[in-house]
XYZ file of C-alpha atoms in Angstrom:
118
model
C 96.272 246.460 177.237
C 98.621 244.206 177.873
C 102.192 243.652 176.221
C 101.458 239.534 176.154
C 100.894 238.545 172.547
C 97.620 236.660 171.776
C 97.924 232.806 171.077
C 94.333 232.355 170.064
C 94.977 232.547 166.229
C 98.359 230.260 166.479
C 97.258 226.605 165.020
C 97.203 223.953 167.306
C 100.631 222.722 166.888
C 102.510 225.404 167.627
C 104.585 224.841 170.792
C 106.163 227.147 172.721
C 109.995 227.173 173.194
C 109.512 227.258 177.505
C 106.877 223.662 176.958
C 109.690 222.360 174.559
C 111.982 219.846 177.049
C 116.254 220.772 176.111
C 117.371 217.863 174.452
C 114.623 218.178 172.253
C 115.408 221.715 171.088
C 119.646 220.998 171.352
C 118.782 217.418 168.474
C 115.941 219.595 166.290
C 118.987 222.095 166.047
C 121.929 219.130 165.666
C 119.604 218.737 163.421
C 119.282 221.704 160.806
C 123.239 222.118 161.362
C 123.195 218.478 160.062
C 121.046 219.073 156.969
C 122.526 222.278 156.155
C 125.679 220.357 156.041
C 124.942 217.961 153.556
C 122.845 220.480 151.484
C 126.305 222.381 150.957
C 128.032 219.910 151.154
C 125.791 218.002 147.689
C 125.024 214.760 149.077
C 121.172 215.986 148.422
C 122.386 215.616 144.725
C 122.380 212.633 142.717
C 125.897 213.812 141.647
C 127.958 215.701 144.720
C 131.137 216.596 143.011
C 128.764 218.828 140.210
C 126.775 219.759 142.616
C 125.922 223.012 142.295
C 125.461 223.807 145.725
C 128.815 222.620 147.235
C 130.359 224.741 149.081
C 133.076 223.584 151.575
C 133.649 226.576 152.642
C 130.682 226.349 154.443
C 129.768 223.331 154.943
C 133.228 223.342 156.851
C 131.457 226.589 159.544
C 128.140 224.539 159.656
C 130.126 220.759 160.405
C 132.005 222.758 163.243
C 128.869 224.324 164.543
C 127.702 221.390 164.805
C 130.984 219.582 166.088
C 130.413 221.933 169.140
C 126.968 222.113 170.073
C 126.923 218.016 169.837
C 130.401 218.107 172.012
C 129.307 221.047 174.428
C 125.774 218.621 174.396
C 126.729 215.316 174.734
C 125.646 214.606 178.366
C 121.871 215.886 177.574
C 121.274 214.081 175.070
C 121.017 210.735 176.836
C 119.632 208.072 173.420
C 120.001 210.557 170.888
C 123.559 211.366 171.275
C 124.449 208.090 169.408
C 122.792 208.682 166.642
C 124.327 212.598 166.891
C 127.597 211.982 166.305
C 127.484 209.161 164.038
C 125.734 211.673 161.868
C 128.677 214.154 163.157
C 131.580 212.087 162.285
C 129.991 211.054 158.304
C 129.403 214.911 157.753
C 133.159 214.607 158.720
C 134.273 212.314 156.323
C 131.982 213.394 153.776
C 133.580 216.851 153.994
C 137.605 214.412 153.772
C 136.632 213.232 150.654
C 135.329 216.228 149.309
C 138.283 218.901 149.363
C 140.929 218.507 146.866
C 143.189 218.798 149.317
C 142.354 216.965 152.566
C 143.711 218.268 156.103
C 145.362 216.295 157.669
C 144.050 214.322 160.719
C 142.742 216.769 163.237
C 142.185 219.849 161.438
C 139.268 218.853 159.385
C 136.234 220.754 160.241
C 135.074 220.161 163.848
C 137.656 217.491 164.784
C 138.884 220.421 167.409
C 136.137 219.459 169.577
C 135.846 215.998 168.739
C 139.301 214.523 167.782
C 140.488 213.431 164.464
C 137.760 211.495 162.515
C 139.496 209.134 159.277
């Protein structure tokens, strides 16, 4: 008996990570971080300012992680880089708007990686 997992019971749409191109893995991770940040900024709700999900501390962490990922992998993202960067900047701006005392330019989430966002 071997320790090799049997993949015969996996659904047809499940792929091994080894078969997925790096740009797709990075892009998926970026989209997941963007979605998480948007949720934590309350952007999925009709009134983000009154959202039960609003958690700026958590949003800061996720946006900073996203900025690090984007900055470190931008050369590999090709045509995906532009839209991902735009999404990151939109989240950074939304964070600034949601903050009662906005960070100084260059001090906001992820700005140590991306530079100031106004």
